[in-house]
Amino acid sequence: MQKMHLYGRVLFFCPHVHFIPYKEGEPMKVIKKINNNVALCLDGNQRELIAFGKGIGFKPIPYELTDLSVIERTYYGISPEYQGLLKEIPKEIFDVSGMLVDLAANSIDADFNRNLVITLADHINFAIDRYKKNIHIKPPYVGNLAYLHEAEYKVATQAAACINQRFGVRLPKEAAAIALHLINAENSVAPKADFLDASTMISDVIGLIEKRENITIDRSGFNASRFITHMEYLLARIRNNETLENNNDKLFNNLKQEYRETYLCAEDVRTYLQQKTGKNLGSEEMSYLMLHIERFCSREQA
């Protein structure tokens, strides 16, 4: 199997769409600024890529990038709806995400979804943000995960240790969450809740949020894409009877008081999902849902 080399200055090898790797020395044209240090570019064969490099988005665009020594790393095949995350996730988190995906790609005999470096960075960023706010969410029940998916769990354990050391946090349960993240990224966009019409349910949930919050949501944007991914994971947990444990009422009650409108919105979602699946969400799952709804709506209203 052909391996990816993600970290450093080489490429993001896109599985399933076999791009020729970006080669040093090829011309590169900067066509869209994402921020001062990240830009959408074209290589010599007119293939789009995301490039990280100091100051590459600072000059008037478009322009030919002649000094390729400023390029730190490149990623092919990133979906447009995920590119917006590049603006809000700190560079150092992308550095770690790239390193960890590189480790996974060279340690696990599987192809990964091409957006993994972005979604993993978003997961890490959200986990660190919750830690700083003293919000602790237990991962879903993982059973024999370490035995059934030994390679993924080994990489995830190394990843969690790296994150704790690099960012000065203590996330003791993060290895299981990252392992599930890697497993879900293998040959698929997200875990499939195929016992349900998941797309219809998720569309209905977004409609409930729009009605409750009195907003119009751009369903093609990256905020919606991120929330949809969370809902796909939630539906998969419901299917597998692996929803988050219901033993953190203190957190739930604190969030309920602090985010009253978000709680009412989450209750609408819980009622809808119970009607559709016959299963109720416990306080732990509700807490996680509230955090995602709050983040989702705050960005849509910004």
PDB file of C-alpha atoms in Angstrom:
ATOM      1  CA  MET A   1       0.000   0.000   0.000  1.00  0.00           C
ATOM      2  CA  GLN A   2       1.252   3.464  -0.853  1.00  0.00           C
ATOM      3  CA  LYS A   3       1.834   5.506   2.262  1.00  0.00           C
ATOM      4  CA  MET A   4       1.204   9.162   2.862  1.00  0.00           C
ATOM      5  CA  HIS A   5       3.831  11.565   4.049  1.00  0.00           C
ATOM      6  CA  LEU A   6       1.900  14.451   5.506  1.00  0.00           C
ATOM      7  CA  TYR A   7       4.160  16.354   7.807  1.00  0.00           C
ATOM      8  CA  GLY A   8       7.009  18.520   6.631  1.00  0.00           C
ATOM      9  CA  ARG A   9       7.285  20.041   3.195  1.00  0.00           C
ATOM     10  CA  VAL A  10       6.155  17.220   0.949  1.00  0.00           C
ATOM     11  CA  LEU A  11       2.433  16.682   0.458  1.00  0.00           C
ATOM     12  CA  PHE A  12      -0.912  15.450   1.581  1.00  0.00           C
ATOM     13  CA  PHE A  13      -1.406  12.308  -0.493  1.00  0.00           C
ATOM     14  CA  CYS A  14      -5.091  12.063  -1.170  1.00  0.00           C
ATOM     15  CA  PRO A  15      -6.395   8.485  -0.906  1.00  0.00           C
ATOM     16  CA  HIS A  16      -9.010   7.371  -3.409  1.00  0.00           C
ATOM     17  CA  VAL A  17      -8.054  10.241  -5.760  1.00  0.00           C
ATOM     18  CA  HIS A  18      -4.472   9.455  -6.605  1.00  0.00           C
ATOM     19  CA  PHE A  19      -2.841  12.821  -7.160  1.00  0.00           C
ATOM     20  CA  ILE A  20       0.783  12.988  -8.193  1.00  0.00           C
ATOM     21  CA  PRO A  21       2.642  14.422  -5.161  1.00  0.00           C
ATOM     22  CA  TYR A  22       3.685  18.051  -5.192  1.00  0.00           C
ATOM     23  CA  LYS A  23       7.366  18.233  -6.045  1.00  0.00           C
ATOM     24  CA  GLU A  24       9.800  20.892  -4.962  1.00  0.00           C
ATOM     25  CA  GLY A  25      10.808  22.946  -7.964  1.00  0.00           C
ATOM     26  CA  GLU A  26       7.365  22.917  -9.590  1.00  0.00           C
ATOM     27  CA  PRO A  27       5.814  26.354 -10.129  1.00  0.00           C
ATOM     28  CA  MET A  28       3.111  27.398  -7.697  1.00  0.00           C
ATOM     29  CA  LYS A  29       0.489  30.102  -8.099  1.00  0.00           C
ATOM     30  CA  VAL A  30      -1.256  31.598  -5.075  1.00  0.00           C
ATOM     31  CA  ILE A  31      -4.910  32.130  -6.016  1.00  0.00           C
ATOM     32  CA  LYS A  32      -6.757  32.719  -2.725  1.00  0.00           C
ATOM     33  CA  LYS A  33      -5.735  33.989   0.683  1.00  0.00           C
ATOM     34  CA  ILE A  34      -6.978  32.036   3.687  1.00  0.00           C
ATOM     35  CA  ASN A  35      -4.843  33.975   6.144  1.00  0.00           C
ATOM     36  CA  ASN A  36      -1.390  35.560   5.998  1.00  0.00           C
ATOM     37  CA  ASN A  37       0.314  32.185   6.310  1.00  0.00           C
ATOM     38  CA  VAL A  38      -2.122  29.851   4.528  1.00  0.00           C
ATOM     39  CA  ALA A  39      -3.352  30.038   0.943  1.00  0.00           C
ATOM     40  CA  LEU A  40      -5.112  28.103  -1.785  1.00  0.00           C
ATOM     41  CA  CYS A  41      -2.679  27.493  -4.626  1.00  0.00           C
ATOM     42  CA  LEU A  42      -2.285  25.818  -8.011  1.00  0.00           C
ATOM     43  CA  ASP A  43       0.665  23.606  -8.816  1.00  0.00           C
ATOM     44  CA  GLY A  44       2.290  23.251 -12.233  1.00  0.00           C
ATOM     45  CA  ASN A  45      -0.445  20.866 -13.402  1.00  0.00           C
ATOM     46  CA  GLN A  46      -3.262  23.194 -12.283  1.00  0.00           C
ATOM     47  CA  ARG A  47      -4.183  21.020  -9.300  1.00  0.00           C
ATOM     48  CA  GLU A  48      -5.458  22.851  -6.227  1.00  0.00           C
ATOM     49  CA  LEU A  49      -3.649  22.491  -2.919  1.00  0.00           C
ATOM     50  CA  ILE A  50      -3.525  24.177   0.449  1.00  0.00           C
ATOM     51  CA  ALA A  51      -0.088  25.571   1.257  1.00  0.00           C
ATOM     52  CA  PHE A  52       1.267  26.650   4.651  1.00  0.00           C
ATOM     53  CA  GLY A  53       4.131  29.130   4.595  1.00  0.00           C
ATOM     54  CA  LYS A  54       5.146  32.329   6.312  1.00  0.00           C
ATOM     55  CA  GLY A  55       3.608  35.344   4.604  1.00  0.00           C
ATOM     56  CA  ILE A  56       2.324  33.545   1.500  1.00  0.00           C
ATOM     57  CA  GLY A  57      -1.124  35.111   1.861  1.00  0.00           C
ATOM     58  CA  PHE A  58       0.174  38.602   2.512  1.00  0.00           C
ATOM     59  CA  LYS A  59       0.955  39.737  -1.047  1.00  0.00           C
ATOM     60  CA  PRO A  60      -1.689  40.929  -3.533  1.00  0.00           C
ATOM     61  CA  ILE A  61      -3.335  37.844  -5.037  1.00  0.00           C
ATOM     62  CA  PRO A  62      -3.042  36.144  -7.504  1.00  0.00           C
ATOM     63  CA  TYR A  63       0.724  35.892  -7.892  1.00  0.00           C
ATOM     64  CA  GLU A  64       3.425  33.400  -8.801  1.00  0.00           C
ATOM     65  CA  LEU A  65       5.282  32.077  -5.770  1.00  0.00           C
ATOM     66  CA  THR A  66       8.915  31.874  -6.777  1.00  0.00           C
ATOM     67  CA  ASP A  67      10.572  31.335  -3.400  1.00  0.00           C
ATOM     68  CA  LEU A  68       9.325  27.861  -2.554  1.00  0.00           C
ATOM     69  CA  SER A  69      11.608  27.666   0.464  1.00  0.00           C
ATOM     70  CA  VAL A  70       8.905  29.496   2.460  1.00  0.00           C
ATOM     71  CA  ILE A  71       6.489  26.556   2.018  1.00  0.00           C
ATOM     72  CA  GLU A  72       6.334  24.447   5.169  1.00  0.00           C
ATOM     73  CA  ARG A  73       3.826  21.829   3.987  1.00  0.00           C
ATOM     74  CA  THR A  74       1.104  21.266   1.403  1.00  0.00           C
ATOM     75  CA  TYR A  75      -2.197  19.393   1.399  1.00  0.00           C
ATOM     76  CA  TYR A  76      -4.048  18.144  -1.655  1.00  0.00           C
ATOM     77  CA  GLY A  77      -7.729  17.302  -1.834  1.00  0.00           C
ATOM     78  CA  ILE A  78      -9.078  19.263   1.148  1.00  0.00           C
ATOM     79  CA  SER A  79     -12.839  19.729   0.699  1.00  0.00           C
ATOM     80  CA  PRO A  80     -13.871  23.401   0.333  1.00  0.00           C
ATOM     81  CA  GLU A  81     -16.275  23.231   3.282  1.00  0.00           C
ATOM     82  CA  TYR A  82     -13.365  22.399   5.600  1.00  0.00           C
ATOM     83  CA  GLN A  83     -11.058  25.145   4.372  1.00  0.00           C
ATOM     84  CA  GLY A  84     -12.742  27.722   6.611  1.00  0.00           C
ATOM     85  CA  LEU A  85     -11.412  25.872   9.662  1.00  0.00           C
ATOM     86  CA  LEU A  86      -7.922  26.926   8.629  1.00  0.00           C
ATOM     87  CA  LYS A  87      -8.819  30.460   9.713  1.00  0.00           C
ATOM     88  CA  GLU A  88      -9.845  29.634  13.255  1.00  0.00           C
ATOM     89  CA  ILE A  89      -7.590  26.782  14.375  1.00  0.00           C
ATOM     90  CA  PRO A  90      -4.132  27.850  15.629  1.00  0.00           C
ATOM     91  CA  LYS A  91      -1.156  26.920  13.471  1.00  0.00           C
ATOM     92  CA  GLU A  92       0.518  24.931  16.249  1.00  0.00           C
ATOM     93  CA  ILE A  93      -2.510  22.629  16.433  1.00  0.00           C
ATOM     94  CA  PHE A  94      -2.316  22.003  12.692  1.00  0.00           C
ATOM     95  CA  ASP A  95       1.389  21.247  13.127  1.00  0.00           C
ATOM     96  CA  VAL A  96       0.579  18.564  15.691  1.00  0.00           C
ATOM     97  CA  SER A  97      -2.370  17.239  13.674  1.00  0.00           C
ATOM     98  CA  GLY A  98      -0.187  16.879  10.588  1.00  0.00           C
ATOM     99  CA  MET A  99       2.448  15.035  12.574  1.00  0.00           C
ATOM    100  CA  LEU A 100      -0.129  12.679  14.110  1.00  0.00           C
ATOM    101  CA  VAL A 101      -1.837  11.903  10.803  1.00  0.00           C
ATOM    102  CA  ASP A 102       1.592  11.238   9.318  1.00  0.00           C
ATOM    103  CA  LEU A 103       2.243   8.811  12.181  1.00  0.00           C
ATOM    104  CA  ALA A 104      -1.116   7.099  11.642  1.00  0.00           C
ATOM    105  CA  ALA A 105      -0.630   6.823   7.875  1.00  0.00           C
ATOM    106  CA  ASN A 106       2.736   5.146   8.303  1.00  0.00           C
ATOM    107  CA  SER A 107       1.627   2.862  11.159  1.00  0.00           C
ATOM    108  CA  ILE A 108      -1.834   1.686  10.091  1.00  0.00           C
ATOM    109  CA  ASP A 109      -2.567  -0.380   7.015  1.00  0.00           C
ATOM    110  CA  ALA A 110      -5.488   1.731   5.797  1.00  0.00           C
ATOM    111  CA  ASP A 111      -6.351   4.692   3.624  1.00  0.00           C
ATOM    112  CA  PHE A 112      -7.647   7.716   5.482  1.00  0.00           C
ATOM    113  CA  ASN A 113     -10.206  10.285   4.476  1.00  0.00           C
ATOM    114  CA  ARG A 114      -8.393  13.188   2.845  1.00  0.00           C
ATOM    115  CA  ASN A 115      -9.849  15.714   5.313  1.00  0.00           C
ATOM    116  CA  LEU A 116      -8.499  13.898   8.368  1.00  0.00           C
ATOM    117  CA  VAL A 117      -5.767  16.448   9.073  1.00  0.00           C
ATOM    118  CA  ILE A 118      -8.448  19.166   9.298  1.00  0.00           C
ATOM    119  CA  THR A 119     -11.031  17.235  11.291  1.00  0.00           C
ATOM    120  CA  LEU A 120      -8.424  15.917  13.718  1.00  0.00           C
ATOM    121  CA  ALA A 121      -7.079  19.436  14.258  1.00  0.00           C
ATOM    122  CA  ASP A 122     -10.628  20.592  14.959  1.00  0.00           C
ATOM    123  CA  HIS A 123     -11.108  17.732  17.432  1.00  0.00           C
ATOM    124  CA  ILE A 124      -7.851  18.571  19.235  1.00  0.00           C
ATOM    125  CA  ASN A 125      -8.702  22.271  19.337  1.00  0.00           C
ATOM    126  CA  PHE A 126     -12.149  21.578  20.781  1.00  0.00           C
ATOM    127  CA  ALA A 127     -10.745  19.154  23.386  1.00  0.00           C
ATOM    128  CA  ILE A 128      -8.164  21.704  24.545  1.00  0.00           C
ATOM    129  CA  ASP A 129     -10.800  24.440  24.664  1.00  0.00           C
ATOM    130  CA  ARG A 130     -13.049  22.255  26.845  1.00  0.00           C
ATOM    131  CA  TYR A 131     -10.104  21.461  29.122  1.00  0.00           C
ATOM    132  CA  LYS A 132      -9.318  25.158  29.612  1.00  0.00           C
ATOM    133  CA  LYS A 133     -12.965  25.786  30.500  1.00  0.00           C
ATOM    134  CA  ASN A 134     -12.908  22.845  32.946  1.00  0.00           C
ATOM    135  CA  ILE A 135     -15.524  20.990  30.917  1.00  0.00           C
ATOM    136  CA  HIS A 136     -14.810  17.264  31.022  1.00  0.00           C
ATOM    137  CA  ILE A 137     -16.666  14.881  28.733  1.00  0.00           C
ATOM    138  CA  LYS A 138     -16.114  11.153  29.042  1.00  0.00           C
ATOM    139  CA  PRO A 139     -15.605   9.271  25.768  1.00  0.00           C
ATOM    140  CA  PRO A 140     -18.161   6.655  24.703  1.00  0.00           C
ATOM    141  CA  TYR A 141     -17.808   3.109  25.947  1.00  0.00           C
ATOM    142  CA  VAL A 142     -14.930   1.579  24.000  1.00  0.00           C
ATOM    143  CA  GLY A 143     -15.051  -2.044  25.171  1.00  0.00           C
ATOM    144  CA  ASN A 144     -12.240  -4.032  23.581  1.00  0.00           C
ATOM    145  CA  LEU A 145     -11.085  -1.159  21.394  1.00  0.00           C
ATOM    146  CA  ALA A 146      -7.430  -1.647  22.350  1.00  0.00           C
ATOM    147  CA  TYR A 147      -7.622  -5.277  21.192  1.00  0.00           C
ATOM    148  CA  LEU A 148      -9.921  -4.976  18.193  1.00  0.00           C
ATOM    149  CA  HIS A 149      -8.082  -1.952  16.781  1.00  0.00           C
ATOM    150  CA  GLU A 150      -4.631  -2.338  18.261  1.00  0.00           C
ATOM    151  CA  ALA A 151      -2.809  -0.224  15.653  1.00  0.00           C
ATOM    152  CA  GLU A 152      -5.235   2.691  15.915  1.00  0.00           C
ATOM    153  CA  TYR A 153      -5.211   2.598  19.706  1.00  0.00           C
ATOM    154  CA  LYS A 154      -1.409   2.515  19.830  1.00  0.00           C
ATOM    155  CA  VAL A 155      -1.163   5.574  17.579  1.00  0.00           C
ATOM    156  CA  ALA A 156      -3.908   7.327  19.544  1.00  0.00           C
ATOM    157  CA  THR A 157      -2.074   6.702  22.836  1.00  0.00           C
ATOM    158  CA  GLN A 158       1.053   8.303  21.391  1.00  0.00           C
ATOM    159  CA  ALA A 159      -1.065  11.138  20.017  1.00  0.00           C
ATOM    160  CA  ALA A 160      -2.712  11.852  23.373  1.00  0.00           C
ATOM    161  CA  ALA A 161       0.674  11.917  25.118  1.00  0.00           C
ATOM    162  CA  CYS A 162       1.995  14.298  22.471  1.00  0.00           C
ATOM    163  CA  ILE A 163      -0.992  16.633  22.837  1.00  0.00           C
ATOM    164  CA  ASN A 164      -0.717  16.665  26.639  1.00  0.00           C
ATOM    165  CA  GLN A 165       2.978  17.485  26.510  1.00  0.00           C
ATOM    166  CA  ARG A 166       2.837  19.961  23.631  1.00  0.00           C
ATOM    167  CA  PHE A 167      -0.038  22.052  25.002  1.00  0.00           C
ATOM    168  CA  GLY A 168       0.393  21.566  28.752  1.00  0.00           C
ATOM    169  CA  VAL A 169      -2.987  19.889  29.227  1.00  0.00           C
ATOM    170  CA  ARG A 170      -4.117  16.680  30.889  1.00  0.00           C
ATOM    171  CA  LEU A 171      -6.573  14.698  28.796  1.00  0.00           C
ATOM    172  CA  PRO A 172      -6.399  11.198  30.316  1.00  0.00           C
ATOM    173  CA  LYS A 173      -9.258   9.753  28.231  1.00  0.00           C
ATOM    174  CA  GLU A 174      -8.298  11.324  24.906  1.00  0.00           C
ATOM    175  CA  ALA A 175      -6.577   8.219  23.501  1.00  0.00           C
ATOM    176  CA  ALA A 176      -9.898   6.400  23.118  1.00  0.00           C
ATOM    177  CA  ALA A 177     -11.528   9.413  21.464  1.00  0.00           C
ATOM    178  CA  ILE A 178      -8.659   9.809  18.988  1.00  0.00           C
ATOM    179  CA  ALA A 179      -8.656   6.075  18.228  1.00  0.00           C
ATOM    180  CA  LEU A 180     -12.348   6.253  17.351  1.00  0.00           C
ATOM    181  CA  HIS A 181     -11.619   9.345  15.261  1.00  0.00           C
ATOM    182  CA  LEU A 182      -8.975   7.452  13.273  1.00  0.00           C
ATOM    183  CA  ILE A 183     -11.201   4.389  12.848  1.00  0.00           C
ATOM    184  CA  ASN A 184     -14.059   6.534  11.594  1.00  0.00           C
ATOM    185  CA  ALA A 185     -11.739   8.251   9.078  1.00  0.00           C
ATOM    186  CA  GLU A 186     -10.696   4.983   7.444  1.00  0.00           C
ATOM    187  CA  ASN A 187     -12.232   4.738   3.981  1.00  0.00           C
ATOM    188  CA  SER A 188     -15.243   6.853   4.925  1.00  0.00           C
ATOM    189  CA  VAL A 189     -16.224  10.396   5.742  1.00  0.00           C
ATOM    190  CA  ALA A 190     -17.888   9.399   8.999  1.00  0.00           C
ATOM    191  CA  PRO A 191     -19.415   6.366  10.673  1.00  0.00           C
ATOM    192  CA  LYS A 192     -22.603   5.275   8.953  1.00  0.00           C
ATOM    193  CA  ALA A 193     -25.901   5.228  10.782  1.00  0.00           C
ATOM    194  CA  ASP A 194     -27.367   3.087   8.005  1.00  0.00           C
ATOM    195  CA  PHE A 195     -30.280   1.800  10.066  1.00  0.00           C
ATOM    196  CA  LEU A 196     -31.752   5.271   9.853  1.00  0.00           C
ATOM    197  CA  ASP A 197     -32.262   7.770   7.101  1.00  0.00           C
ATOM    198  CA  ALA A 198     -29.425   9.758   8.624  1.00  0.00           C
ATOM    199  CA  SER A 199     -29.330  12.572   6.090  1.00  0.00           C
ATOM    200  CA  THR A 200     -33.042  13.297   6.561  1.00  0.00           C
ATOM    201  CA  MET A 201     -32.733  13.194  10.338  1.00  0.00           C
ATOM    202  CA  ILE A 202     -29.744  15.524  10.369  1.00  0.00           C
ATOM    203  CA  SER A 203     -31.524  17.931   8.027  1.00  0.00           C
ATOM    204  CA  ASP A 204     -34.534  17.884  10.365  1.00  0.00           C
ATOM    205  CA  VAL A 205     -32.274  18.561  13.383  1.00  0.00           C
ATOM    206  CA  ILE A 206     -30.705  21.570  11.651  1.00  0.00           C
ATOM    207  CA  GLY A 207     -34.229  22.758  10.850  1.00  0.00           C
ATOM    208  CA  LEU A 208     -35.146  22.498  14.536  1.00  0.00           C
ATOM    209  CA  ILE A 209     -32.099  24.573  15.440  1.00  0.00           C
ATOM    210  CA  GLU A 210     -32.964  27.201  12.827  1.00  0.00           C
ATOM    211  CA  LYS A 211     -36.499  27.474  14.185  1.00  0.00           C
ATOM    212  CA  ARG A 212     -35.500  27.617  17.854  1.00  0.00           C
ATOM    213  CA  GLU A 213     -32.628  30.083  17.322  1.00  0.00           C
ATOM    214  CA  ASN A 214     -34.433  32.069  14.602  1.00  0.00           C
ATOM    215  CA  ILE A 215     -31.465  31.874  12.242  1.00  0.00           C
ATOM    216  CA  THR A 216     -30.788  30.692   8.702  1.00  0.00           C
ATOM    217  CA  ILE A 217     -27.942  28.202   8.509  1.00  0.00           C
ATOM    218  CA  ASP A 218     -25.656  27.865   5.506  1.00  0.00           C
ATOM    219  CA  ARG A 219     -25.867  24.098   5.125  1.00  0.00           C
ATOM    220  CA  SER A 220     -22.991  24.042   2.637  1.00  0.00           C
ATOM    221  CA  GLY A 221     -20.582  25.873   4.964  1.00  0.00           C
ATOM    222  CA  PHE A 222     -17.882  24.371   7.146  1.00  0.00           C
ATOM    223  CA  ASN A 223     -19.777  25.135  10.389  1.00  0.00           C
ATOM    224  CA  ALA A 224     -22.665  23.004   9.165  1.00  0.00           C
ATOM    225  CA  SER A 225     -20.273  20.335   7.902  1.00  0.00           C
ATOM    226  CA  ARG A 226     -18.640  20.089  11.327  1.00  0.00           C
ATOM    227  CA  PHE A 227     -22.001  19.846  13.093  1.00  0.00           C
ATOM    228  CA  ILE A 228     -23.219  17.253  10.592  1.00  0.00           C
ATOM    229  CA  THR A 229     -20.142  15.153  11.357  1.00  0.00           C
ATOM    230  CA  HIS A 230     -20.971  15.295  15.086  1.00  0.00           C
ATOM    231  CA  MET A 231     -24.544  14.224  14.354  1.00  0.00           C
ATOM    232  CA  GLU A 232     -23.320  11.312  12.220  1.00  0.00           C
ATOM    233  CA  TYR A 233     -21.127  10.169  15.113  1.00  0.00           C
ATOM    234  CA  LEU A 234     -24.072  10.566  17.519  1.00  0.00           C
ATOM    235  CA  LEU A 235     -26.361   8.474  15.319  1.00  0.00           C
ATOM    236  CA  ALA A 236     -23.677   5.817  15.017  1.00  0.00           C
ATOM    237  CA  ARG A 237     -23.361   5.694  18.814  1.00  0.00           C
ATOM    238  CA  ILE A 238     -27.136   5.292  19.102  1.00  0.00           C
ATOM    239  CA  ARG A 239     -27.025   2.457  16.568  1.00  0.00           C
ATOM    240  CA  ASN A 240     -24.257   0.682  18.495  1.00  0.00           C
ATOM    241  CA  ASN A 241     -25.757   1.358  21.936  1.00  0.00           C
ATOM    242  CA  GLU A 242     -22.567   3.214  22.846  1.00  0.00           C
ATOM    243  CA  THR A 243     -23.883   6.630  23.815  1.00  0.00           C
ATOM    244  CA  LEU A 244     -21.909   8.597  26.384  1.00  0.00           C
ATOM    245  CA  GLU A 245     -22.405   7.434  29.945  1.00  0.00           C
ATOM    246  CA  ASN A 246     -25.093   9.154  31.967  1.00  0.00           C
ATOM    247  CA  ASN A 247     -23.093  10.006  35.066  1.00  0.00           C
ATOM    248  CA  ASN A 248     -22.178  13.673  34.853  1.00  0.00           C
ATOM    249  CA  ASP A 249     -25.293  15.473  36.028  1.00  0.00           C
ATOM    250  CA  LYS A 250     -23.234  18.295  37.558  1.00  0.00           C
ATOM    251  CA  LEU A 251     -21.797  19.326  34.199  1.00  0.00           C
ATOM    252  CA  PHE A 252     -25.184  19.001  32.542  1.00  0.00           C
ATOM    253  CA  ASN A 253     -26.877  21.181  35.167  1.00  0.00           C
ATOM    254  CA  ASN A 254     -24.138  23.820  34.942  1.00  0.00           C
ATOM    255  CA  LEU A 255     -24.439  23.991  31.159  1.00  0.00           C
ATOM    256  CA  LYS A 256     -28.218  24.027  31.449  1.00  0.00           C
ATOM    257  CA  GLN A 257     -28.052  27.135  33.635  1.00  0.00           C
ATOM    258  CA  GLU A 258     -25.337  28.908  31.643  1.00  0.00           C
ATOM    259  CA  TYR A 259     -26.764  28.226  28.187  1.00  0.00           C
ATOM    260  CA  ARG A 260     -30.513  28.226  28.758  1.00  0.00           C
ATOM    261  CA  GLU A 261     -31.533  28.778  25.134  1.00  0.00           C
ATOM    262  CA  THR A 262     -29.053  26.165  23.936  1.00  0.00           C
ATOM    263  CA  TYR A 263     -30.459  23.695  26.458  1.00  0.00           C
ATOM    264  CA  LEU A 264     -34.013  24.256  25.161  1.00  0.00           C
ATOM    265  CA  CYS A 265     -32.725  23.719  21.632  1.00  0.00           C
ATOM    266  CA  ALA A 266     -30.964  20.505  22.672  1.00  0.00           C
ATOM    267  CA  GLU A 267     -34.193  19.322  24.324  1.00  0.00           C
ATOM    268  CA  ASP A 268     -35.991  19.778  20.997  1.00  0.00           C
ATOM    269  CA  VAL A 269     -33.311  17.643  19.353  1.00  0.00           C
ATOM    270  CA  ARG A 270     -33.488  15.014  22.104  1.00  0.00           C
ATOM    271  CA  THR A 271     -37.266  14.738  21.764  1.00  0.00           C
ATOM    272  CA  TYR A 272     -36.997  14.392  17.994  1.00  0.00           C
ATOM    273  CA  LEU A 273     -34.279  11.714  18.184  1.00  0.00           C
ATOM    274  CA  GLN A 274     -36.241   9.769  20.801  1.00  0.00           C
ATOM    275  CA  GLN A 275     -39.272   9.753  18.519  1.00  0.00           C
ATOM    276  CA  LYS A 276     -37.198   8.557  15.567  1.00  0.00           C
ATOM    277  CA  THR A 277     -34.925   6.025  17.267  1.00  0.00           C
ATOM    278  CA  GLY A 278     -36.811   5.025  20.402  1.00  0.00           C
ATOM    279  CA  LYS A 279     -33.733   5.879  22.476  1.00  0.00           C
ATOM    280  CA  ASN A 280     -33.191   8.689  24.940  1.00  0.00           C
ATOM    281  CA  LEU A 281     -30.031  10.775  25.350  1.00  0.00           C
ATOM    282  CA  GLY A 282     -28.535  10.858  28.852  1.00  0.00           C
ATOM    283  CA  SER A 283     -27.110  13.928  30.531  1.00  0.00           C
ATOM    284  CA  GLU A 284     -23.556  13.224  29.328  1.00  0.00           C
ATOM    285  CA  GLU A 285     -24.626  12.988  25.683  1.00  0.00           C
ATOM    286  CA  MET A 286     -26.841  16.039  26.119  1.00  0.00           C
ATOM    287  CA  SER A 287     -23.919  18.021  27.518  1.00  0.00           C
ATOM    288  CA  TYR A 288     -21.829  17.195  24.470  1.00  0.00           C
ATOM    289  CA  LEU A 289     -24.737  18.032  22.142  1.00  0.00           C
ATOM    290  CA  MET A 290     -25.238  21.388  23.879  1.00  0.00           C
ATOM    291  CA  LEU A 291     -21.567  22.278  23.449  1.00  0.00           C
ATOM    292  CA  HIS A 292     -21.767  21.518  19.735  1.00  0.00           C
ATOM    293  CA  ILE A 293     -25.013  23.447  19.260  1.00  0.00           C
ATOM    294  CA  GLU A 294     -23.613  26.436  21.165  1.00  0.00           C
ATOM    295  CA  ARG A 295     -20.449  26.468  19.047  1.00  0.00           C
ATOM    296  CA  PHE A 296     -22.433  25.896  15.854  1.00  0.00           C
ATOM    297  CA  CYS A 297     -24.934  28.703  16.468  1.00  0.00           C
ATOM    298  CA  SER A 298     -22.392  31.222  17.774  1.00  0.00           C
ATOM    299  CA  ARG A 299     -20.439  30.904  14.516  1.00  0.00           C
ATOM    300  CA  GLU A 300     -23.514  31.070  12.306  1.00  0.00           C
ATOM    301  CA  GLN A 301     -24.692  34.240  14.062  1.00  0.00           C
ATOM    302  CA  ALA A 302     -21.231  35.910  13.988  1.00  0.00           C
TER     303      ALA A 302
END
